[in-house]
Structure formats: C-alpha cells, structure tokens
Amino acid sequence: MPKLTIDGMEVEVEAGTSVLQACEQLGIEVPRFCYHERLSVAANCRMCLVEMERSPKPIASCSMPCADGMVIRTNTEQAQKARKGVMELILINHPLDCPICDQGGECDLQDQAVAYGYDRSRYAEEKRSVQDKDFGPLINAEMTRCIHCTRCVRFCDEIAGVAVLGAVGRGTHTEISTYVERAITSELSGNLADVCPVGALTSKPYRFKARPWELRKTETVDVLDAVGSNIRVDARGGEVLRVLPRLNEDVNEEWISDKTRFACDGLKRQRLDRPYVRRNGKLEPVSWDEALDAVVARLQGLDGARIAGLAGDLVDAEAMIALKDLLLSLGSPHLDCRQDGARYDVSERVGYLFNTTIAGIEQADVIVLVGTNPRLEAPLVNARIRKRYREGGLKVGVIGPSVELGYVYEHLGSDAGVLAAIAEGSHPLAATLKAASRPMIILGAGALVREDGPAVQAVAREIAARYDLVRDGWNGFNVLHLAAARVGALDLGFLPQVGGRDTRGILDGAKAGDIEVVYLLGADEIDASRLGNAFVIYQGHHGDRGAHRADVVLPGAAYTEKNGTYVNTEGRVQQARMAVFPAGEAREDWKILRALSERLGRRLPYDNLGQIRDRLVAVNPLFATKGDVQAAPWRPFGVSGALLEEPFQPAVDNFYMTDPISRASLTMAKCTDAFVPSREGKTGTHG
Amino acid sequence: MSTPASVGAVEASSQPESFVFTPENVAVAETIISRYPSQKRASAVIPLLHLAQRQHANWLPRVAMDYVADYLGMARIRVYEVATFYTMFNKEPVGKHLIQVCTTTPCWLRGSDEVLGACKRRLGIGPGETTSDGQFTVVEVECAGACVNAPVVAIGDDYYEDLDGPAMVALLDQLARGEAPTPGSQTGRRGSCPATGPTTLTNQPSLPASAGAVTGADD
C-alpha cells in the first residue's frame, strides 16, 4: 500500500489508486472533465493537473497511480497556473452561449471556469463551429459546445455496450460523432446527458423547458420497471419536467433507463383528473359523491363471491393493502396481482425474489438467463451483467429468444426442455455449473407467464438444488419481475384467497357472469374484452385500457403524486415521495379506498399514512425495513409438472411502452417509431 | 492541413453499394493478421484499410471501412475513427494521380507556392479539387518529410523533389501523356547535397588495404 503526501497530508491508499482518487479521499477537490469514476481513464482533458515533486511538468492526476513517497501539491502556483492554462485552451473553441444552453446552471465547465479559470479571454481569433448531429429523439446534440472529453464515447462502449459513438477526425477537426447518421440505440442513452460535463449532449424532451434553480427536487423511486431505480423528480408548479438518477450503488448505481427518464411527459397526458360514471354507454364526468355512490349501489347486497379485484403494475403497497382489506371484508376471495396471468408458486418468498441482488451480479461467474431479455425488461440489471462481463471470467447462457444483449453469451436453446436437461445433468452446461463458484439462474416473465410457469419454476429450483446455487452467503436463484408493484403485492398476499380465482379465473368468471363486479386497481395489462358484462370499477391515473372498459372511473395518483411504498424485484422496500399533487380531483389511492369503505359501511381502520404503514408492517414485518434487502430463507417451493415444448416468448417487445404512463408519453412514442423495428403484434407486458 | 475532410457527412452519391477483398487481397489480409496475436486482430486495422484503399481506386468508401471492421470483428465506429484520423486515407474519390503538394515552412520557403500555382495553371484546379476527367487530384499536405530537397510533391507512391513551376508543369505533362516520370530530385541532385553541388565527399575514397580494417570515414 503506497504512502504519499498530498498538500502536506500523509495518506496511505490501496495499490492502483490514482492520485486524483487519493486527493478525493482526503477531501481535496481536483477539477476534471474527462475523468469519471465509472468509466475508463482517458486523461485527455488535462484539467486535473497537479504538481508532483521531482517532476519537471505537472501531472494528470487521474491517470497517475500513487507510488510510495510521492509528494503531490494541488494548491501551488504551478498547479493553479496549469489549470488556468488548460481552462483557457478548452474555452478557446467553446461558444459563449450559456444563456441559451440547457446545461446552464448545472454545467461542470461553467462552474470550473469560474472556480479555476481566468476571468477573461485572450483569444480573438475565429472559433470553430461543428455541425449538429441527430442522435435520435432523446439526446440533443449541440456539438460546437463539445470539449472532447470522450466520456460519452466511453459510456456507450463500456456501460451501454453499443459502440456507436467515436471521436472522428483529428486535431481541431475532431468531432464526436456516429460518423454515419444514426440514433443511439441503447436503453440507457439518456445517461449521456448526465455524463456530458458541458451542454453538448442534453435531454431533447427537456430542451428549453426550465433552469435547474427553478425546479423543486424530490427524491423518490421509479416504478416503470421492477428494478426500483432511485430517482430525483424535478418539478415546477404542478408539472414534472424531468427525472434524473440518484446514486444507489445497490440498485441503479448512477444510471437510469430511458423509460424511467423520459416517460415523465406521459404524466401530463391521458390523465384521469375527475371521476366518471358510465351512463347510456358513455363515460360522463361526475362528482366524487356520485361516483362513490354508483360503486356503493352496485356492491351493496352483492355476494362477496361475485366480486373480484385485480391490482396493476404501478400500484403502491398502501393502495393494495387497502383494496385487499376491503375485498376481504366484503367476503371476496378473488384477488390477484399477476395481471399477466403468470402462475408460479408464491408460497415461499425466496421463490419469487431476485435473491442474488442486483449488486450481487458483480460476484457471479456463471449466469443462466431463462425466458428473459434483461436489456428490455430491466436495462440496469443488464448493465450490471455487462459490468461483470467486462471484468472477464463470466459465462452467460441464454435459454429463450436469441437477442442482442451487449455481451457475448452462449445460446443454449429456446425451450424449457433445455432446463430439464440441465436439471438431469445431461446438458453440457452441467459441468460449467458444477465448477462455478458463484452461479446464478435468472427466470424472466417469458418463462413464468405460461401454463407451465410453476413447472419451470420447480425445474429451476431443482437446478438450484443440484448445482448448489444456494450456498454460504450466496443465493443464485432469481426471478426478474417486470412490474414495480409485483413483489410488494406478493409480500402482502394480494393473491387468490382460499377458494379464490386467479387472474384467468376472474376473467373467465367475468365472461361467464359468475363474477359481477371487477375492481381494477390500476390494472391495464389485461384483455378488457374478456371482462364480459361485469361491472368494472377502474381506479387509476391514466385513461388506458382499464378506464376505457370501466363503468366507474375513480381517479388515482401516479407514482410522482403520492407517498407510496414499493418493493423491487430484489425484495427491497423503498418509498416513493409526492413530488406534485395529483391531477385535478384525483386523490391518493389508499384514501379513495378508505373513503369507499366508509360508504360501504366497512370502514378501514386507518386514517393517515402512518396508520396504513403500520398496517403494512402488521401484514408483513418486512415492510418495516427500508432500503435494504432481507435475505429470504431457502425453503422448498415449486409445483413440478409437465413442461411445454414450445419456445419461450419474449415478455417485452417494445421497451418504450409497457405501462399506462409510457403509453401516454409522446417521447416514448417517438422512441417506438425510431427504435422498435416492428410495431406489429402485442406491446409491453401484454399477457 | 488545408483540406479538412468533412468528417460528419459522407457523400452518398459516390458511395458504392458493397465492397469485398479480392481473393488475392484476402490472402494478403490473412498474412497481415497472422503477424498479430489472435486476440488482437484489430491491430491489423491500418494495414487492412490501406489494402482496401489500394484495391478501391485509392479511396475508402464507407462500405470498405464496414467490411474491414466486420473482417476484424471490431465496432465499425472504431474503424471510422482510425480512417478519419489519418489524412492518408481518402474518404472521397480521388483522381488517378493524387498530387500531394507539401506547403509546410521549408517547402514554402523554397517555393511551394509556385508549385501549387503551376498545378493550378496546368490543371485548372486548386487544392482539394479533382479534374473533371478524373485524372488529377491536388491536395496540400503538411510536412512530407523530405525538407532537404524542398519543395516536394508526392504523386501516388513516389516523391518528386527540387521542384519549381516549370518542372511541375513538365511532370504533369508527362503524367497526362501516360508516361511515368522519374521520381526523386528533378534537378538531378543526389544524396541531398547542397544545391550548388557537393562540398564534402567530393572524391572517391581510396580503398583501404584490407577490406576488414575500415574504422572511419576519411573526411
């Protein structure tokens, strides 16, 4: 461990630490543009120059490894002069367009020019200008502002796994470009706007919308996939203007997917901002009293066995427990949260969680993906797998459709038969799994949404048992969910009760007339035509499939508009916070159910958020944990059965439209046009 | 570098549909690749681009860059980066004779303006342009590395040195007639000696008595 002196302070650092990192450990700020802790070191901006004793020139601290006895000075005249010189050179070709630049106010170049640069320019020649590029509907490129730090090039190469950007040309003619005109086809491309230290790459949908100091920032979590990315919602007035990632090493590091980032314009469109009741075949706007009365009138005196409830993909745990409590008090056993129709054994928590955890992927040495395309289903899980892949020594096998994932994998087959062969030990992968020290299997929705879902789950468990996927401090059995609400719902037991019907049963019952009232709590991914003549109550925030079929619409709150609890696919309990108020007359979802229960004469016993959260904890103590993962004990689960011969189908065809919010988003529609090859067939998590 | 290639846009009109190595060049390419470790095929990118350029009328269409990228199993953008970095790779069609006039300081002091002017007079084109018959392309280049015999012009693979206006016109005339002018100094200067003739090594050294006993030069 080298020991060095920085600004008179001695510090001992890990071997391989750069001088810049050592400075950071001491809390010394070193300006930089090209250095980014999650990307490879390029050392081309030269902004991080510091003085090193016995070196004739200042050194680039980002690329200089610490050595024993080094004496570094960051605050000398030489270092300061070097920075000023570099800053002056960088600014030579940088336009003075801060007043019209979206990065203004949150720009590294702006800040560092003030902190480390000269207060005036000596450059009187012509500045260069660069033709702007079209990088697609998400990223706005204003390449004259580029300072060629190549962070974007390295991000595309290393994190996103799509080598499309490069530094083309040379010298003063260098341009960051795709060379051939094309959009950046990555589900993580929005992060380019974050890694760019200047205003060259910015968010296209957010362009000219606001200045950072005008925005109200709310730290919350994302619900558009089951990863539960930590985000910051920036709003002005009642409008969500943008979504940015928040650092959480265990979940999303500092990245978010494009859907998470850019679907927020969907929060303004297609909103249910007042209650509706269907009269003469048409939904008519009504008051809350009339809407609730219409529900009460239909439910009063109805046998509980004729009522059913379905919870959607974006629903918070508070709303689900309220609906569950209400339905049970009405005597209905028919409730399900798996609107995709998935049937898997949920008796054990370990059987439906991503047990390895997302950060745990970094320790894996063999990963078997079954019926899942993590690139579309959970881009950040895929980014983790790629991160692990880049370290070397990772073997990935795929059972299911052969797709581009951004890393090399072995395609083992397309159907469940391969799984059975592995479980029997007759498959070539058996030896690999046996030799692995940290093996993982990931079951995706494509594998579990079928008739033989429970059998697939059981075979996977067999594999887990046979190859010791679960060992000391390691659980390699994983289910990758698609819906943010799913694990929370399963933890709360929002499932068919004794004698109850599951999603398919409910839909069949509605069609046959056995189920007379269906309560859709944000459930939009069902086939509404199968609801028959049932009286449909839709509670949710978007006028999507559910609301179109509804007889009564109760406007609820979207995830940015309520304080809700969500459990991600790892079983991590996280809380979303209210960034803006619900649209129009809409209300937080559990409050709607609480009000309805009162009118039905079955008052739910919670009056505020604290009480309903106590109720959550009472139902499942796991809800008392916040932010971290409780390992689920490894117990038997699964129902063995016959495996279907047909190949696994992709669960997500169009990454950009999987839920009511992203379907309402114009940006996501543009992405669909630009990136999704075929628009035919089903979209999203359509079961 | 007075003719910066427009790096962003590729002229679509002149781009061919496809490119593949000829069987002979595949063999050459394999030889080149075999010089590098098998995991480092991408190291062969510059010689392969060069090979492709030679095969394709001395310029590299985009499909050729794509072909080389796929041939070496590397991302296409990495090949574009290399090809656009080096001015020796022509990204647009060039004439049969690519005339690279050096205009860096030593050549300029020795009269490269006159040489460039001669090209303009004789061919009617300025730097960066191609004659309408597709015979000549004139470009300005930075130091060609033959300053001792300035001014210098590279035509194709050969250097023509000690030029002036009339000598340049004579060269172009020869090329236009389909002849192959003699490369090297056009004034007959040898061994980069002073323009006024050699000042040293003026006489043949006398051979030492025994061939193995040479220890140093005479002068």
PDB file of C-alpha atoms in Angstrom, chain B residues 81-207:
ATOM      1  CA  GLU B  81     -12.155   6.797 -36.103  1.00  0.00           C
ATOM      2  CA  VAL B  82      -8.921   5.391 -37.499  1.00  0.00           C
ATOM      3  CA  ALA B  83      -9.756   6.105 -41.121  1.00  0.00           C
ATOM      4  CA  THR B  84     -10.736   9.707 -40.441  1.00  0.00           C
ATOM      5  CA  PHE B  85      -7.720  10.315 -38.223  1.00  0.00           C
ATOM      6  CA  TYR B  86      -5.193   9.647 -40.957  1.00  0.00           C
ATOM      7  CA  THR B  87      -5.190  12.039 -43.879  1.00  0.00           C
ATOM      8  CA  MET B  88      -3.583   9.319 -45.989  1.00  0.00           C
ATOM      9  CA  PHE B  89      -6.904   7.526 -46.114  1.00  0.00           C
ATOM     10  CA  ASN B  90      -9.045   9.155 -48.754  1.00  0.00           C
ATOM     11  CA  LYS B  91     -12.680   9.128 -47.764  1.00  0.00           C
ATOM     12  CA  GLU B  92     -13.798  10.528 -51.093  1.00  0.00           C
ATOM     13  CA  PRO B  93     -12.906   9.560 -54.643  1.00  0.00           C
ATOM     14  CA  VAL B  94      -9.583  10.896 -55.889  1.00  0.00           C
ATOM     15  CA  GLY B  95      -8.134  11.200 -59.359  1.00  0.00           C
ATOM     16  CA  LYS B  96      -5.887   8.617 -60.935  1.00  0.00           C
ATOM     17  CA  HIS B  97      -2.905  10.737 -59.923  1.00  0.00           C
ATOM     18  CA  LEU B  98      -3.116  12.050 -56.373  1.00  0.00           C
ATOM     19  CA  ILE B  99      -0.752  15.001 -56.190  1.00  0.00           C
ATOM     20  CA  GLN B 100       0.151  15.929 -52.637  1.00  0.00           C
ATOM     21  CA  VAL B 101       1.920  19.258 -52.553  1.00  0.00           C
ATOM     22  CA  CYS B 102       3.835  19.950 -49.386  1.00  0.00           C
ATOM     23  CA  THR B 103       3.341  23.535 -48.250  1.00  0.00           C
ATOM     24  CA  THR B 104       4.890  23.418 -44.801  1.00  0.00           C
ATOM     25  CA  THR B 105       7.537  26.008 -43.911  1.00  0.00           C
ATOM     26  CA  PRO B 106      10.702  24.565 -45.573  1.00  0.00           C
ATOM     27  CA  CYS B 107       8.909  23.774 -48.827  1.00  0.00           C
ATOM     28  CA  TRP B 108       7.080  27.078 -48.683  1.00  0.00           C
ATOM     29  CA  LEU B 109      10.375  28.956 -48.249  1.00  0.00           C
ATOM     30  CA  ARG B 110      11.761  27.078 -51.231  1.00  0.00           C
ATOM     31  CA  GLY B 111       8.820  27.944 -53.455  1.00  0.00           C
ATOM     32  CA  SER B 112       5.913  25.576 -52.882  1.00  0.00           C
ATOM     33  CA  ASP B 113       3.504  28.388 -53.740  1.00  0.00           C
ATOM     34  CA  GLU B 114       4.956  28.340 -57.232  1.00  0.00           C
ATOM     35  CA  VAL B 115       4.499  24.574 -57.440  1.00  0.00           C
ATOM     36  CA  LEU B 116       0.906  24.831 -56.315  1.00  0.00           C
ATOM     37  CA  GLY B 117       0.381  27.682 -58.769  1.00  0.00           C
ATOM     38  CA  ALA B 118       1.792  25.523 -61.570  1.00  0.00           C
ATOM     39  CA  CYS B 119      -0.765  22.818 -60.767  1.00  0.00           C
ATOM     40  CA  LYS B 120      -3.497  25.418 -60.862  1.00  0.00           C
ATOM     41  CA  ARG B 121      -2.289  26.779 -64.195  1.00  0.00           C
ATOM     42  CA  ARG B 122      -1.740  23.411 -65.818  1.00  0.00           C
ATOM     43  CA  LEU B 123      -4.782  21.558 -64.433  1.00  0.00           C
ATOM     44  CA  GLY B 124      -7.153  24.378 -63.638  1.00  0.00           C
ATOM     45  CA  ILE B 125      -7.852  23.064 -60.154  1.00  0.00           C
ATOM     46  CA  GLY B 126      -6.975  24.264 -56.672  1.00  0.00           C
ATOM     47  CA  PRO B 127      -6.103  22.257 -53.615  1.00  0.00           C
ATOM     48  CA  GLY B 128      -8.761  19.701 -52.707  1.00  0.00           C
ATOM     49  CA  GLU B 129     -10.152  19.527 -56.229  1.00  0.00           C
ATOM     50  CA  THR B 130     -10.188  16.893 -58.929  1.00  0.00           C
ATOM     51  CA  THR B 131     -10.047  17.472 -62.640  1.00  0.00           C
ATOM     52  CA  SER B 132     -13.265  16.745 -64.460  1.00  0.00           C
ATOM     53  CA  ASP B 133     -11.661  13.882 -66.386  1.00  0.00           C
ATOM     54  CA  GLY B 134     -10.802  12.194 -63.078  1.00  0.00           C
ATOM     55  CA  GLN B 135      -7.086  12.156 -63.876  1.00  0.00           C
ATOM     56  CA  PHE B 136      -5.680  14.503 -61.241  1.00  0.00           C
ATOM     57  CA  THR B 137      -6.431  15.437 -57.680  1.00  0.00           C
ATOM     58  CA  VAL B 138      -4.349  18.116 -55.996  1.00  0.00           C
ATOM     59  CA  VAL B 139      -4.143  18.376 -52.230  1.00  0.00           C
ATOM     60  CA  GLU B 140      -1.987  20.355 -49.881  1.00  0.00           C
ATOM     61  CA  VAL B 141      -0.258  18.311 -47.211  1.00  0.00           C
ATOM     62  CA  GLU B 142       1.710  19.072 -44.110  1.00  0.00           C
ATOM     63  CA  CYS B 143       5.382  18.183 -43.967  1.00  0.00           C
ATOM     64  CA  ALA B 144       6.092  15.310 -46.312  1.00  0.00           C
ATOM     65  CA  GLY B 145       9.373  14.653 -44.534  1.00  0.00           C
ATOM     66  CA  ALA B 146      11.741  15.448 -47.382  1.00  0.00           C
ATOM     67  CA  CYS B 147      12.630  19.032 -46.451  1.00  0.00           C
ATOM     68  CA  VAL B 148      16.238  18.693 -47.635  1.00  0.00           C
ATOM     69  CA  ASN B 149      15.026  18.556 -51.202  1.00  0.00           C
ATOM     70  CA  ALA B 150      12.225  21.061 -50.867  1.00  0.00           C
ATOM     71  CA  PRO B 151       9.852  21.793 -52.440  1.00  0.00           C
ATOM     72  CA  VAL B 152       8.418  18.311 -52.581  1.00  0.00           C
ATOM     73  CA  VAL B 153       5.389  16.748 -54.163  1.00  0.00           C
ATOM     74  CA  ALA B 154       4.174  13.208 -53.629  1.00  0.00           C
ATOM     75  CA  ILE B 155       2.391  11.696 -56.593  1.00  0.00           C
ATOM     76  CA  GLY B 156       0.968   8.291 -55.858  1.00  0.00           C
ATOM     77  CA  ASP B 157       3.685   6.394 -54.049  1.00  0.00           C
ATOM     78  CA  ASP B 158       6.612   8.453 -55.326  1.00  0.00           C
ATOM     79  CA  TYR B 159       8.286  11.673 -54.241  1.00  0.00           C
ATOM     80  CA  TYR B 160       9.307  14.327 -56.737  1.00  0.00           C
ATOM     81  CA  GLU B 161      11.756  16.794 -55.268  1.00  0.00           C
ATOM     82  CA  ASP B 162      13.578  20.057 -56.053  1.00  0.00           C
ATOM     83  CA  LEU B 163      10.618  21.342 -58.000  1.00  0.00           C
ATOM     84  CA  ASP B 164       9.735  24.692 -59.358  1.00  0.00           C
ATOM     85  CA  GLY B 165       6.875  25.858 -61.530  1.00  0.00           C
ATOM     86  CA  PRO B 166       8.161  24.668 -64.938  1.00  0.00           C
ATOM     87  CA  ALA B 167       9.376  21.355 -63.508  1.00  0.00           C
ATOM     88  CA  MET B 168       5.949  20.755 -62.019  1.00  0.00           C
ATOM     89  CA  VAL B 169       4.249  21.541 -65.311  1.00  0.00           C
ATOM     90  CA  ALA B 170       6.667  19.165 -67.058  1.00  0.00           C
ATOM     91  CA  LEU B 171       5.802  16.441 -64.572  1.00  0.00           C
ATOM     92  CA  LEU B 172       2.103  16.944 -65.106  1.00  0.00           C
ATOM     93  CA  ASP B 173       2.581  16.900 -68.852  1.00  0.00           C
ATOM     94  CA  GLN B 174       4.372  13.589 -68.611  1.00  0.00           C
ATOM     95  CA  LEU B 175       1.653  12.128 -66.432  1.00  0.00           C
ATOM     96  CA  ALA B 176      -1.044  13.398 -68.781  1.00  0.00           C
ATOM     97  CA  ARG B 177       0.717  11.628 -71.649  1.00  0.00           C
ATOM     98  CA  GLY B 178       0.613   8.432 -69.654  1.00  0.00           C
ATOM     99  CA  GLU B 179       4.327   8.372 -69.022  1.00  0.00           C
ATOM    100  CA  ALA B 180       5.957   7.570 -65.717  1.00  0.00           C
ATOM    101  CA  PRO B 181       8.295  10.404 -64.749  1.00  0.00           C
ATOM    102  CA  THR B 182      11.426   9.517 -62.828  1.00  0.00           C
ATOM    103  CA  PRO B 183      10.939  10.027 -59.113  1.00  0.00           C
ATOM    104  CA  GLY B 184      13.401  11.871 -56.931  1.00  0.00           C
ATOM    105  CA  SER B 185      15.165  15.166 -57.442  1.00  0.00           C
ATOM    106  CA  GLN B 186      14.130  16.861 -60.654  1.00  0.00           C
ATOM    107  CA  THR B 187      17.378  18.823 -60.799  1.00  0.00           C
ATOM    108  CA  GLY B 188      19.499  15.737 -60.643  1.00  0.00           C
ATOM    109  CA  ARG B 189      20.674  16.435 -57.137  1.00  0.00           C
ATOM    110  CA  ARG B 190      21.945  13.313 -55.400  1.00  0.00           C
ATOM    111  CA  GLY B 191      22.295  12.414 -51.780  1.00  0.00           C
ATOM    112  CA  SER B 192      20.657  15.627 -50.585  1.00  0.00           C
ATOM    113  CA  CYS B 193      23.816  17.549 -51.247  1.00  0.00           C
ATOM    114  CA  PRO B 194      23.803  21.388 -51.373  1.00  0.00           C
ATOM    115  CA  ALA B 195      22.135  22.911 -54.414  1.00  0.00           C
ATOM    116  CA  THR B 196      25.464  24.227 -55.595  1.00  0.00           C
ATOM    117  CA  GLY B 197      26.979  20.784 -55.623  1.00  0.00           C
ATOM    118  CA  PRO B 198      28.699  18.615 -53.028  1.00  0.00           C
ATOM    119  CA  THR B 199      31.054  20.351 -50.599  1.00  0.00           C
ATOM    120  CA  THR B 200      32.226  17.163 -48.981  1.00  0.00           C
ATOM    121  CA  LEU B 201      32.853  13.632 -50.163  1.00  0.00           C
ATOM    122  CA  THR B 202      33.903  15.163 -53.456  1.00  0.00           C
ATOM    123  CA  ASN B 203      36.361  12.439 -54.358  1.00  0.00           C
ATOM    124  CA  GLN B 204      36.113   8.693 -54.241  1.00  0.00           C
ATOM    125  CA  PRO B 205      37.666   7.425 -51.038  1.00  0.00           C
ATOM    126  CA  SER B 206      40.712   5.296 -51.600  1.00  0.00           C
ATOM    127  CA  LEU B 207      40.053   1.743 -50.664  1.00  0.00           C
TER     128      LEU B 207
END
